[in-house]
Short mmCIF file of C-alpha atoms and ligand atoms in Angstrom, two decimals:
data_model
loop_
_atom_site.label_atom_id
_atom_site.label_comp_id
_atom_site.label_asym_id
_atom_site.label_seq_id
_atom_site.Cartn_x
_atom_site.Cartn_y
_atom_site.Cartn_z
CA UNK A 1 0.00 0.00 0.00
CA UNK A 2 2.37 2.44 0.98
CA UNK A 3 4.56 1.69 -2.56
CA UNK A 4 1.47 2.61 -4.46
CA UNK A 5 2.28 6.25 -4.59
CA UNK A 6 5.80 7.62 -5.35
CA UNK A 7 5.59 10.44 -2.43
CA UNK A 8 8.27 12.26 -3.26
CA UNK A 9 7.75 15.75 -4.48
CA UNK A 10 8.46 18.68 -6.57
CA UNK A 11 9.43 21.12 -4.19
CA UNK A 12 11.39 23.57 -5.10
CA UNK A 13 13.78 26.44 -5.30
CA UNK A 14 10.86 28.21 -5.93
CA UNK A 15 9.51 27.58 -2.15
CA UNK A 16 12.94 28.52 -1.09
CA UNK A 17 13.25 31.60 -2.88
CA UNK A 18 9.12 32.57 -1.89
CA UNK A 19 9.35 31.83 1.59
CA UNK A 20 13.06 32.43 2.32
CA UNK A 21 14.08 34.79 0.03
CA UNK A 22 11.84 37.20 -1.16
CA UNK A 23 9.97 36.67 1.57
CA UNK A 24 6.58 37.01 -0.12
CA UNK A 25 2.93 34.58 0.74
CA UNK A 26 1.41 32.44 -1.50
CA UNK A 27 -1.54 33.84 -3.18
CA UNK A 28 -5.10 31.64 -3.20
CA UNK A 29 -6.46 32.15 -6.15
CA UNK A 30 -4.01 31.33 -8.63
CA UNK A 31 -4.52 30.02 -12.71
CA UNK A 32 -2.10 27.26 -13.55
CA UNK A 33 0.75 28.65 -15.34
CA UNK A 34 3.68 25.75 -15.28
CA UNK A 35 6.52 26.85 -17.13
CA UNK A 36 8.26 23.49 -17.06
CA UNK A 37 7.66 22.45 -13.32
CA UNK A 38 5.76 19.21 -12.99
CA UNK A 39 3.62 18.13 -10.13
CA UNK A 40 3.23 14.72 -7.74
CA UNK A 41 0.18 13.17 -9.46
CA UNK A 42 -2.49 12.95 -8.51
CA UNK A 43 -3.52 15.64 -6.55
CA UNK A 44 -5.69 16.45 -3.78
CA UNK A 45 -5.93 12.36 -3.00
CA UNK A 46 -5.78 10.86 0.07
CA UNK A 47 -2.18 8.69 -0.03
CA UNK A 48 -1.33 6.68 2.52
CA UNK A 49 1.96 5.96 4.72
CA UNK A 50 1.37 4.29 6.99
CA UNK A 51 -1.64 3.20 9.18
CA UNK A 52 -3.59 6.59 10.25
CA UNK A 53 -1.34 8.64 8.45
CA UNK A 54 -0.80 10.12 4.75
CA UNK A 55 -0.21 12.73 2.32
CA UNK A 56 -1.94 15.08 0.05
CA UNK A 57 0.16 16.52 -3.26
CA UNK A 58 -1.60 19.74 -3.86
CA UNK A 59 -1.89 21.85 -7.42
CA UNK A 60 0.97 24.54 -8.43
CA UNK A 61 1.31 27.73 -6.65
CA UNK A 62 2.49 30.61 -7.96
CA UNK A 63 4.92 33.93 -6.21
CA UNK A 64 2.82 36.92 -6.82
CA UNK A 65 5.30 40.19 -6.32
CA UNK A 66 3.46 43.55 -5.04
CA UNK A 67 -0.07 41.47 -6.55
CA UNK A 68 1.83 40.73 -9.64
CA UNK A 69 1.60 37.12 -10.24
CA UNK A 70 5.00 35.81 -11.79
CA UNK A 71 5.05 32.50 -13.48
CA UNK A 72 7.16 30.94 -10.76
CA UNK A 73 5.12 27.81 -10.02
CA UNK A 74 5.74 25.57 -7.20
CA UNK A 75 4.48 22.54 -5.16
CA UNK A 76 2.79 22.04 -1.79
CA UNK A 77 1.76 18.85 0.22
CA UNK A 78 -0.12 18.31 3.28
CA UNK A 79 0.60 15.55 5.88
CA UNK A 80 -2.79 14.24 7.17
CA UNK A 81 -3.08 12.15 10.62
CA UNK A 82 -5.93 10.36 12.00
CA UNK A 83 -6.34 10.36 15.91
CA UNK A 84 -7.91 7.66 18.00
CA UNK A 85 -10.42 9.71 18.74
CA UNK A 86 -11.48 9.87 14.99
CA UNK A 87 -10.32 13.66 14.54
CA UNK A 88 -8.19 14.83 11.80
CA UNK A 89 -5.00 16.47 11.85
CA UNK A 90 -3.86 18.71 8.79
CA UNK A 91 -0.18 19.43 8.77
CA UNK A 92 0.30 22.17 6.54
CA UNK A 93 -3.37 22.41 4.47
CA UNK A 94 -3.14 22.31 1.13
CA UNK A 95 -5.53 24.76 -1.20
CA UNK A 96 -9.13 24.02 -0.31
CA UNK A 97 -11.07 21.34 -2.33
CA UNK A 98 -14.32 20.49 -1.95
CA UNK A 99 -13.71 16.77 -3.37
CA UNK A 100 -10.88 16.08 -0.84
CA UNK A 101 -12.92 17.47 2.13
CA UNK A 102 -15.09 15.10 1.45
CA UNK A 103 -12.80 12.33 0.79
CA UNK A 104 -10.99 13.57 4.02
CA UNK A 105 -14.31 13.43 5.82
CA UNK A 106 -14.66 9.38 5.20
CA UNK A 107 -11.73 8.80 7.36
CA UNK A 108 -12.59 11.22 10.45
CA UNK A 109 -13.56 14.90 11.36
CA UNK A 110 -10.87 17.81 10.28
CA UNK A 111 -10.38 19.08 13.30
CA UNK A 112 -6.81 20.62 13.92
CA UNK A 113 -5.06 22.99 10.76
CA UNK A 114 -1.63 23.42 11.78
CA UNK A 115 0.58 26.29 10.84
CA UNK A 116 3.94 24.57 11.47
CA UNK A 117 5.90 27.77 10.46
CA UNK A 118 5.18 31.33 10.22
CA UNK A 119 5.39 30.95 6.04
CA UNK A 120 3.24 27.96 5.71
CA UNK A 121 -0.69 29.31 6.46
CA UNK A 122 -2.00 30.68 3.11
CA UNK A 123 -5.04 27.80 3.19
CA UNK A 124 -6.15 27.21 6.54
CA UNK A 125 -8.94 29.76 6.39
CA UNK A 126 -10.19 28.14 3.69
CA UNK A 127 -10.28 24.82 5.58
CA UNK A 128 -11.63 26.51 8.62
CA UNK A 129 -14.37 27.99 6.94
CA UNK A 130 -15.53 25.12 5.44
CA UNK A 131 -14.85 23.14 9.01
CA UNK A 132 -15.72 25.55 11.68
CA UNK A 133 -15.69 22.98 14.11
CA UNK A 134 -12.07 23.12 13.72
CA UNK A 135 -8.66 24.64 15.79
CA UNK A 136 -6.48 26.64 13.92
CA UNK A 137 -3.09 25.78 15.33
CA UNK A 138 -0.36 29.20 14.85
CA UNK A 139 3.43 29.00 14.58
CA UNK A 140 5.27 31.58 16.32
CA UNK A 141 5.27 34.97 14.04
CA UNK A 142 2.24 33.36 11.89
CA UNK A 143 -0.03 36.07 12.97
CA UNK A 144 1.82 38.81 12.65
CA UNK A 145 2.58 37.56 9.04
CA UNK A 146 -0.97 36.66 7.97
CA UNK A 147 -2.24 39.97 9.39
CA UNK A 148 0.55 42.00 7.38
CA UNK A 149 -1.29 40.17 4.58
CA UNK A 150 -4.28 40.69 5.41
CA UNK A 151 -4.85 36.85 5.28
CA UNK A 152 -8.66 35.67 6.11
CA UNK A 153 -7.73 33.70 8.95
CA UNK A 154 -8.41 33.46 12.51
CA UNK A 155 -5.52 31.39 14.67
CA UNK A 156 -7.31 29.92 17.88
CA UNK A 157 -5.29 28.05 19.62
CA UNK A 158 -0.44 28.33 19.71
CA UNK A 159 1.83 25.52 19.51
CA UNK A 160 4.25 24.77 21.80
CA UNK A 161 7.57 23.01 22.44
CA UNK A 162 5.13 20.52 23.82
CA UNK A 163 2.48 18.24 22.11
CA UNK A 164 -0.95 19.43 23.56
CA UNK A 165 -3.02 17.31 24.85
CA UNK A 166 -5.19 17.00 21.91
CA UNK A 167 -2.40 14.78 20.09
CA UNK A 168 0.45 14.10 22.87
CA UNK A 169 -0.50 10.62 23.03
CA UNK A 170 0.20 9.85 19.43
CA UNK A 171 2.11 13.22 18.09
CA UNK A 172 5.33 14.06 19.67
CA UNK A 173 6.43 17.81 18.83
CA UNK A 174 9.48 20.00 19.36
CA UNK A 175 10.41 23.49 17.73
CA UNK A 176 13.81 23.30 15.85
CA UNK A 177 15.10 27.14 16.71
CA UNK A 178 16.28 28.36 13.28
CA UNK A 179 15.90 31.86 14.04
CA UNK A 180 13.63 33.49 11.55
CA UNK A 181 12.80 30.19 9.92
CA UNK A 182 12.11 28.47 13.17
CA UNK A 183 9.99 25.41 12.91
CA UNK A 184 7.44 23.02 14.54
CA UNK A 185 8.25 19.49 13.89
CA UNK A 186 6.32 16.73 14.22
CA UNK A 187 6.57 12.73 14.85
CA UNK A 188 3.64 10.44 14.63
CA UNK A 189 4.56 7.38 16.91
CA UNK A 190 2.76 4.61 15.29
CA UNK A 191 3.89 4.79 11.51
CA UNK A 192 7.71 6.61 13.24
CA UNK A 193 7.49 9.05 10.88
CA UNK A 194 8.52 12.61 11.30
CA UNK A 195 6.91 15.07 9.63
CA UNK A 196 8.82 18.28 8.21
CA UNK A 197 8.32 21.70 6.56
CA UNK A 198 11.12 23.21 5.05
CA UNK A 199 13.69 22.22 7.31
CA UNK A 200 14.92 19.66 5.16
CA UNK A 201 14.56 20.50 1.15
CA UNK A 202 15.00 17.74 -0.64
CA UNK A 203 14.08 18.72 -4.67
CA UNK A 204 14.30 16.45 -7.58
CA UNK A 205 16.00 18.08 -10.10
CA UNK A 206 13.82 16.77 -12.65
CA UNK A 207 10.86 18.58 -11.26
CA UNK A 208 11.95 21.93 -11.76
CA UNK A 209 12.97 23.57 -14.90
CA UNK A 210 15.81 26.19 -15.29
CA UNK A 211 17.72 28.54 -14.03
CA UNK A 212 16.03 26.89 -10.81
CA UNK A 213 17.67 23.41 -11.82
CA UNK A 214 20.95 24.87 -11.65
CA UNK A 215 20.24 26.93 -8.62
CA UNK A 216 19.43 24.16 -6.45
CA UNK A 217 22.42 22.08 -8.02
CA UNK A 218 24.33 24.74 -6.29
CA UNK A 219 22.61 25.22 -3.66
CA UNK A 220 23.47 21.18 -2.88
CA UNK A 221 19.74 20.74 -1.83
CA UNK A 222 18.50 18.33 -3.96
CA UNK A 223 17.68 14.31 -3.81
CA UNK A 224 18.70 12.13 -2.98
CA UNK A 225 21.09 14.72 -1.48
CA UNK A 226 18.88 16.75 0.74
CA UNK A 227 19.88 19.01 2.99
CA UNK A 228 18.62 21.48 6.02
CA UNK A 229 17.61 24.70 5.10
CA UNK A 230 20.35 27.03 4.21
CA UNK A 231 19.13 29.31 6.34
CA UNK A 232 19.36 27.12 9.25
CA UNK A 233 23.12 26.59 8.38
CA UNK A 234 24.58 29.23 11.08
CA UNK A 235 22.15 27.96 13.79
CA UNK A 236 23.69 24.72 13.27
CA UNK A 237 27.15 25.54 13.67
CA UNK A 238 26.00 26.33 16.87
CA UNK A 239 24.86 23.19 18.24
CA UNK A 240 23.79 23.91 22.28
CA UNK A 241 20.93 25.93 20.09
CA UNK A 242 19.91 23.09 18.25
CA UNK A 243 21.16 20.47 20.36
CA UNK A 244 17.59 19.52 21.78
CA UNK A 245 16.12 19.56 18.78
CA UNK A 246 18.29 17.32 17.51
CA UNK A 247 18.63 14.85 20.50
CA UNK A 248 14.61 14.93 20.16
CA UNK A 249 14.84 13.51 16.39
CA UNK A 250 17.70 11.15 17.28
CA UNK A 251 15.55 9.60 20.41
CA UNK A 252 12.45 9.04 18.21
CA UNK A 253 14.23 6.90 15.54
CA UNK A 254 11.88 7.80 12.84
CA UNK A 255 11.90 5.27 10.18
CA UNK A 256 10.38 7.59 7.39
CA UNK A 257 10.50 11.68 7.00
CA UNK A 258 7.72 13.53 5.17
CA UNK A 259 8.68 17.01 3.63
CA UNK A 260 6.05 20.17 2.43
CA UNK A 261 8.27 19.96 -0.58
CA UNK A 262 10.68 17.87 -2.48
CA UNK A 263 10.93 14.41 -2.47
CA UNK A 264 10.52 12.50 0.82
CA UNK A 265 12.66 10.36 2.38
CA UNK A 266 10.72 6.37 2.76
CA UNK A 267 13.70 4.54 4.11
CA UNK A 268 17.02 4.94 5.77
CA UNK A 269 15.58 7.57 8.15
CA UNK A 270 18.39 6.80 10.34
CA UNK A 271 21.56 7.72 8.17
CA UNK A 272 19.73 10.65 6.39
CA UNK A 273 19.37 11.99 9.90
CA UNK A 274 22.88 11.34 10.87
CA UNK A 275 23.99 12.80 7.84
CA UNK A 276 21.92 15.97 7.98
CA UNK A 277 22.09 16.35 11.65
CA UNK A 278 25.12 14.70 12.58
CA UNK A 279 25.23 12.45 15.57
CA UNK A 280 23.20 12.83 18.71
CA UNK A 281 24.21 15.06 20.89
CA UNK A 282 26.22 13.88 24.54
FE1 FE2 B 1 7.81 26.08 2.46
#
């Protein structure tokens, strides 16, 4: 089952240079305008992981400068868990669709939208509209961003270092500090898979079209030679920062890692961990 789907994804230099760069939010409303980008087909499905856990490839975005939209398109995916308690948790919501909602709905009630940094958020007022039973979960910064943006969406409830009790028993969480691009990640116990933004990026080259090909060549950040964030690089070097974070990944022994963009990693957890991260901290 979990072989069915090739879960890797198109991720992109694009997201890098949107969210890290130019510092810019994804618009909502965007007409597909792929200039040689390809996405994870199919889209907005349900594809499963692992038992009570899966992922959703979601349609092209595109940067919009100043409300200009620029034919920069790039990929998104959402990691969906299923509590015991039958409620749904959406890591990083995709664009709204009404089909997946409903296909979403089969396995349990949406019930927490998670904001795992403060650049991932553009859709979760979409999903909470539609759901308004749910709890919109907000990274540190996320409001501040989304009201400079005048983003329609309400943030309920914070994360924490900690898991809340909503999803402690079967979601552990820490924040990885990268400074500006600081992050909520996630582990679901049962499947052992950890569940990442953009701290790792992890693009296949023959998603993306050039000069972004070359760019992330470069930039070293591509499978199956993924890396952390760039930006994350000087936090790194200093590793009583990060050291936490890091003994916190290292203790779960996650056996698979899913990404918001590029492809994921399905085996070898371990050594991809040890390579990014290094060894666990004494
Ligand atoms: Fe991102």
């Amino acid at each position: 089952m979990l072989a069915k789907y090739r879960y890797h994804l198109s991720a992109s230099v694009y997201q890098i240079v949107i969210h890290r760069v130019l510092l810019v939010d994804v618009p909502q409303h965007m007409v597909a305008c792929n200039v040689g980008a390809s996405l994870y087909e199919p889209i907005n499905v349900y594809k499963p992981v692992g038992p009570n856990i899966g992922i959703v490839d979601g349609p092209f975005e595109y940067l919009t400068v100043a409300g200009i939209k620029l034919p920069l398109p790039f990929t998104t995916r959402m990691t969906v868990v299923r509590l015991s308690n039958g409620d749904l948790f959406l890591h990083s919501p995709i664009k709204f669709d009404e089909r997946l909602a409903k296909e979403l709905q089969k396995l349990g009630a949406v019930r927490h939208l998670v904001s795992p940094n403060q650049f991932h958020y553009a859709h979760i007022g979409e999903w909470a509209k539609a759901f308004p039973e749910t709890i919109s979960w907000a990274s540190s910064r996320v409001r501040q961003r989304a009201r400079a943006r005048h983003a329609d969406v309400h943030f309920t409830r914070d994360l924490d270092a900690s898991a809340p009790e909503e999803w402690r028993g079967e979601i552990d969480q820490t924040l990885f500090p990268g400074g500006y691009f600081k992050e909520f990640i996630f582990f679901h116990k049962n499947s052992k898979t950890l569940v990442l933004t953009d701290t790792i990026i992890n693009i296949e080259l023959d998603k993306v079209s050039e000069p972004w090909r070359t760019a992330t060549k470069l930039a070293g950040m591509y499978h199956p030679y993924g890396q952390i964030f760039f930006g994350m690089l000087p936090l790194l070097l200093q590793r009583a920062k990060a050291g936490a974070a890091i003994g916190k990944i290292h203790s779960w022994q996650p056996q698979r890692i899913l990404l918001s963009h590029g492809r994921c990693f399905d085996a070898d957890a371990d050594e991809v961990i040890r390579r990014i991260f290094g060894e666990p901290p004494h």
